[in-house]
């Protein structure tokens, strides 16, 4: 049976490849999604992707994941990582294991980015690996056992 992975992109990640390439690189969100889906299929996993700049939409998508039989969530919540108790509560309420992911190393950036409302309940945190972090997260998710 194929594993179902949900890849969630938060605010401003639709601008990857254009936004601050010195921090985030030149790879677009669509390319990241394609790479993640291809890597997932090599491991008998289906990777569904979702992006929104709106917190409530992200919460709704996390809730939907539970009814869709999603096995694992990879979430790059962007700035909401540091501000959203609502995303934290949504992730905890669906009881789906998840990885918190960041393209840049948030710990080498501004002090307000050092606090995450998601990390302490995540299975793992990937940051600072650039776009490779998505591939690593997908591979980990395919091997994760509850």
PDB file of C-alpha atoms in Angstrom:
ATOM      1  CA  UNK A   1       0.000   0.000   0.000  1.00  0.00           C
ATOM      2  CA  UNK A   2       1.354   3.387  -0.998  1.00  0.00           C
ATOM      3  CA  UNK A   3       2.110   5.805   1.794  1.00  0.00           C
ATOM      4  CA  UNK A   4       0.435   9.239   1.640  1.00  0.00           C
ATOM      5  CA  UNK A   5       2.570  12.263   2.467  1.00  0.00           C
ATOM      6  CA  UNK A   6       1.273  15.829   2.585  1.00  0.00           C
ATOM      7  CA  UNK A   7       3.759  18.618   1.868  1.00  0.00           C
ATOM      8  CA  UNK A   8       2.515  21.975   3.162  1.00  0.00           C
ATOM      9  CA  UNK A   9       4.063  25.319   2.221  1.00  0.00           C
ATOM     10  CA  UNK A  10       3.149  28.388   4.246  1.00  0.00           C
ATOM     11  CA  UNK A  11       3.240  32.093   3.458  1.00  0.00           C
ATOM     12  CA  UNK A  12       5.591  33.517   0.844  1.00  0.00           C
ATOM     13  CA  UNK A  13       6.890  30.102  -0.199  1.00  0.00           C
ATOM     14  CA  UNK A  14       5.074  30.519  -3.503  1.00  0.00           C
ATOM     15  CA  UNK A  15       7.855  33.050  -4.214  1.00  0.00           C
ATOM     16  CA  UNK A  16      10.710  30.556  -3.833  1.00  0.00           C
ATOM     17  CA  UNK A  17      13.182  30.952  -6.663  1.00  0.00           C
ATOM     18  CA  UNK A  18      12.496  34.687  -6.845  1.00  0.00           C
ATOM     19  CA  UNK A  19      12.467  35.803  -3.205  1.00  0.00           C
ATOM     20  CA  UNK A  20      15.850  36.461  -1.601  1.00  0.00           C
ATOM     21  CA  UNK A  21      17.789  33.852  -3.625  1.00  0.00           C
ATOM     22  CA  UNK A  22      20.844  34.394  -1.427  1.00  0.00           C
ATOM     23  CA  UNK A  23      18.861  32.834   1.465  1.00  0.00           C
ATOM     24  CA  UNK A  24      16.469  30.499  -0.329  1.00  0.00           C
ATOM     25  CA  UNK A  25      18.178  29.616  -3.611  1.00  0.00           C
ATOM     26  CA  UNK A  26      16.827  29.718  -7.153  1.00  0.00           C
ATOM     27  CA  UNK A  27      14.576  26.657  -7.125  1.00  0.00           C
ATOM     28  CA  UNK A  28      10.865  27.403  -7.451  1.00  0.00           C
ATOM     29  CA  UNK A  29       8.155  25.940  -5.249  1.00  0.00           C
ATOM     30  CA  UNK A  30       6.775  24.043  -8.262  1.00  0.00           C
ATOM     31  CA  UNK A  31      10.208  22.494  -8.865  1.00  0.00           C
ATOM     32  CA  UNK A  32      10.459  21.539  -5.175  1.00  0.00           C
ATOM     33  CA  UNK A  33       7.038  19.894  -5.390  1.00  0.00           C
ATOM     34  CA  UNK A  34       8.014  17.982  -8.543  1.00  0.00           C
ATOM     35  CA  UNK A  35      11.289  16.809  -6.966  1.00  0.00           C
ATOM     36  CA  UNK A  36       9.461  15.761  -3.780  1.00  0.00           C
ATOM     37  CA  UNK A  37       6.784  13.861  -5.714  1.00  0.00           C
ATOM     38  CA  UNK A  38       9.359  12.077  -7.870  1.00  0.00           C
ATOM     39  CA  UNK A  39      11.408  11.125  -4.815  1.00  0.00           C
ATOM     40  CA  UNK A  40       8.288   9.907  -3.030  1.00  0.00           C
ATOM     41  CA  UNK A  41       7.270   7.706  -5.942  1.00  0.00           C
ATOM     42  CA  UNK A  42      10.693   6.021  -5.841  1.00  0.00           C
ATOM     43  CA  UNK A  43       9.769   4.948  -2.300  1.00  0.00           C
ATOM     44  CA  UNK A  44       6.173   3.910  -3.062  1.00  0.00           C
ATOM     45  CA  UNK A  45       4.735   7.120  -1.613  1.00  0.00           C
ATOM     46  CA  UNK A  46       2.345   9.694  -2.976  1.00  0.00           C
ATOM     47  CA  UNK A  47       3.265  13.283  -2.127  1.00  0.00           C
ATOM     48  CA  UNK A  48       0.398  15.789  -2.249  1.00  0.00           C
ATOM     49  CA  UNK A  49       1.309  19.468  -2.093  1.00  0.00           C
ATOM     50  CA  UNK A  50      -0.505  22.497  -0.743  1.00  0.00           C
ATOM     51  CA  UNK A  51       0.467  26.157  -0.336  1.00  0.00           C
ATOM     52  CA  UNK A  52      -1.361  29.063   1.209  1.00  0.00           C
ATOM     53  CA  UNK A  53      -0.459  32.493   2.498  1.00  0.00           C
ATOM     54  CA  UNK A  54      -3.430  32.315   4.880  1.00  0.00           C
ATOM     55  CA  UNK A  55      -3.244  30.694   8.302  1.00  0.00           C
ATOM     56  CA  UNK A  56      -6.856  29.477   8.374  1.00  0.00           C
ATOM     57  CA  UNK A  57      -6.475  27.749   5.019  1.00  0.00           C
ATOM     58  CA  UNK A  58      -3.425  25.901   6.334  1.00  0.00           C
ATOM     59  CA  UNK A  59      -5.353  24.832   9.442  1.00  0.00           C
ATOM     60  CA  UNK A  60      -8.239  23.603   7.267  1.00  0.00           C
ATOM     61  CA  UNK A  61      -5.836  21.615   5.052  1.00  0.00           C
ATOM     62  CA  UNK A  62      -4.270  19.948   8.085  1.00  0.00           C
ATOM     63  CA  UNK A  63      -7.755  18.957   9.312  1.00  0.00           C
ATOM     64  CA  UNK A  64      -8.595  17.517   5.865  1.00  0.00           C
ATOM     65  CA  UNK A  65      -5.439  15.408   6.004  1.00  0.00           C
ATOM     66  CA  UNK A  66      -6.928  13.286   8.758  1.00  0.00           C
ATOM     67  CA  UNK A  67     -10.015  12.376   6.716  1.00  0.00           C
ATOM     68  CA  UNK A  68      -7.868  11.656   3.651  1.00  0.00           C
ATOM     69  CA  UNK A  69      -5.716   9.054   5.345  1.00  0.00           C
ATOM     70  CA  UNK A  70      -2.497  11.083   5.189  1.00  0.00           C
ATOM     71  CA  UNK A  71       0.289   9.130   6.905  1.00  0.00           C
ATOM     72  CA  UNK A  72       2.839  11.917   7.350  1.00  0.00           C
ATOM     73  CA  UNK A  73       3.025  15.708   7.029  1.00  0.00           C
ATOM     74  CA  UNK A  74       6.038  17.746   5.987  1.00  0.00           C
ATOM     75  CA  UNK A  75       5.401  21.388   6.823  1.00  0.00           C
ATOM     76  CA  UNK A  76       7.356  24.482   5.960  1.00  0.00           C
ATOM     77  CA  UNK A  77       5.123  26.922   7.808  1.00  0.00           C
ATOM     78  CA  UNK A  78       7.345  29.876   6.964  1.00  0.00           C
ATOM     79  CA  UNK A  79       6.860  32.776   9.370  1.00  0.00           C
ATOM     80  CA  UNK A  80       3.862  31.013  10.959  1.00  0.00           C
ATOM     81  CA  UNK A  81       6.387  28.654  12.569  1.00  0.00           C
ATOM     82  CA  UNK A  82       7.234  31.454  14.968  1.00  0.00           C
ATOM     83  CA  UNK A  83       3.751  32.860  15.552  1.00  0.00           C
ATOM     84  CA  UNK A  84       0.983  30.303  15.048  1.00  0.00           C
ATOM     85  CA  UNK A  85      -0.458  28.430  17.965  1.00  0.00           C
ATOM     86  CA  UNK A  86      -3.358  27.606  15.622  1.00  0.00           C
ATOM     87  CA  UNK A  87      -1.075  25.553  13.340  1.00  0.00           C
ATOM     88  CA  UNK A  88       0.429  23.821  16.368  1.00  0.00           C
ATOM     89  CA  UNK A  89      -3.034  22.934  17.673  1.00  0.00           C
ATOM     90  CA  UNK A  90      -4.143  21.703  14.246  1.00  0.00           C
ATOM     91  CA  UNK A  91      -1.117  19.433  13.901  1.00  0.00           C
ATOM     92  CA  UNK A  92      -1.637  18.040  17.387  1.00  0.00           C
ATOM     93  CA  UNK A  93      -5.365  17.512  16.845  1.00  0.00           C
ATOM     94  CA  UNK A  94      -4.973  15.288  13.786  1.00  0.00           C
ATOM     95  CA  UNK A  95      -2.277  13.126  15.410  1.00  0.00           C
ATOM     96  CA  UNK A  96      -0.362  12.723  12.144  1.00  0.00           C
ATOM     97  CA  UNK A  97       3.425  12.639  12.565  1.00  0.00           C
ATOM     98  CA  UNK A  98       5.173  15.615  10.989  1.00  0.00           C
ATOM     99  CA  UNK A  99       8.507  17.202  10.189  1.00  0.00           C
ATOM    100  CA  UNK A 100       9.073  20.940  10.507  1.00  0.00           C
ATOM    101  CA  UNK A 101      11.122  22.071   7.514  1.00  0.00           C
ATOM    102  CA  UNK A 102      12.965  25.274   6.609  1.00  0.00           C
ATOM    103  CA  UNK A 103      15.159  25.993   3.588  1.00  0.00           C
ATOM    104  CA  UNK A 104      17.383  28.400   5.525  1.00  0.00           C
ATOM    105  CA  UNK A 105      19.014  27.861   8.901  1.00  0.00           C
ATOM    106  CA  UNK A 106      16.573  29.750  11.109  1.00  0.00           C
ATOM    107  CA  UNK A 107      19.034  29.563  14.022  1.00  0.00           C
ATOM    108  CA  UNK A 108      21.589  31.691  12.160  1.00  0.00           C
ATOM    109  CA  UNK A 109      19.005  34.387  11.440  1.00  0.00           C
ATOM    110  CA  UNK A 110      17.076  36.934  13.502  1.00  0.00           C
ATOM    111  CA  UNK A 111      16.415  36.046  17.145  1.00  0.00           C
ATOM    112  CA  UNK A 112      12.624  35.933  16.643  1.00  0.00           C
ATOM    113  CA  UNK A 113      13.109  33.033  14.220  1.00  0.00           C
ATOM    114  CA  UNK A 114      14.762  30.900  16.907  1.00  0.00           C
ATOM    115  CA  UNK A 115      11.410  30.134  18.591  1.00  0.00           C
ATOM    116  CA  UNK A 116       9.187  27.535  16.952  1.00  0.00           C
ATOM    117  CA  UNK A 117       5.677  26.650  18.062  1.00  0.00           C
ATOM    118  CA  UNK A 118       5.917  23.391  16.073  1.00  0.00           C
ATOM    119  CA  UNK A 119       9.348  21.901  16.795  1.00  0.00           C
ATOM    120  CA  UNK A 120       8.808  20.337  20.208  1.00  0.00           C
ATOM    121  CA  UNK A 121       6.032  18.076  18.909  1.00  0.00           C
ATOM    122  CA  UNK A 122       7.600  17.327  15.524  1.00  0.00           C
ATOM    123  CA  UNK A 123       9.212  13.978  14.773  1.00  0.00           C
ATOM    124  CA  UNK A 124      12.129  15.995  13.427  1.00  0.00           C
ATOM    125  CA  UNK A 125      13.240  19.427  12.289  1.00  0.00           C
ATOM    126  CA  UNK A 126      15.155  20.026   9.079  1.00  0.00           C
ATOM    127  CA  UNK A 127      16.666  23.454   8.526  1.00  0.00           C
ATOM    128  CA  UNK A 128      19.512  24.983   6.601  1.00  0.00           C
ATOM    129  CA  UNK A 129      19.869  22.213   4.023  1.00  0.00           C
ATOM    130  CA  UNK A 130      18.358  24.287   1.239  1.00  0.00           C
ATOM    131  CA  UNK A 131      16.106  22.505  -1.221  1.00  0.00           C
ATOM    132  CA  UNK A 132      17.764  19.186  -0.332  1.00  0.00           C
ATOM    133  CA  UNK A 133      15.855  19.344   2.948  1.00  0.00           C
ATOM    134  CA  UNK A 134      12.655  18.466   1.082  1.00  0.00           C
ATOM    135  CA  UNK A 135      14.161  15.348  -0.452  1.00  0.00           C
ATOM    136  CA  UNK A 136      15.620  14.296   2.908  1.00  0.00           C
ATOM    137  CA  UNK A 137      12.262  14.873   4.613  1.00  0.00           C
ATOM    138  CA  UNK A 138      10.362  12.832   2.028  1.00  0.00           C
ATOM    139  CA  UNK A 139      12.818   9.971   2.365  1.00  0.00           C
ATOM    140  CA  UNK A 140      12.580  10.058   6.155  1.00  0.00           C
ATOM    141  CA  UNK A 141       8.776  10.115   6.010  1.00  0.00           C
ATOM    142  CA  UNK A 142       8.725   7.012   3.802  1.00  0.00           C
ATOM    143  CA  UNK A 143      10.739   5.115   6.391  1.00  0.00           C
ATOM    144  CA  UNK A 144       9.034   6.434   9.522  1.00  0.00           C
ATOM    145  CA  UNK A 145       7.118   3.978  11.656  1.00  0.00           C
ATOM    146  CA  UNK A 146       4.799   5.171  14.439  1.00  0.00           C
TER     147      UNK A 146
END
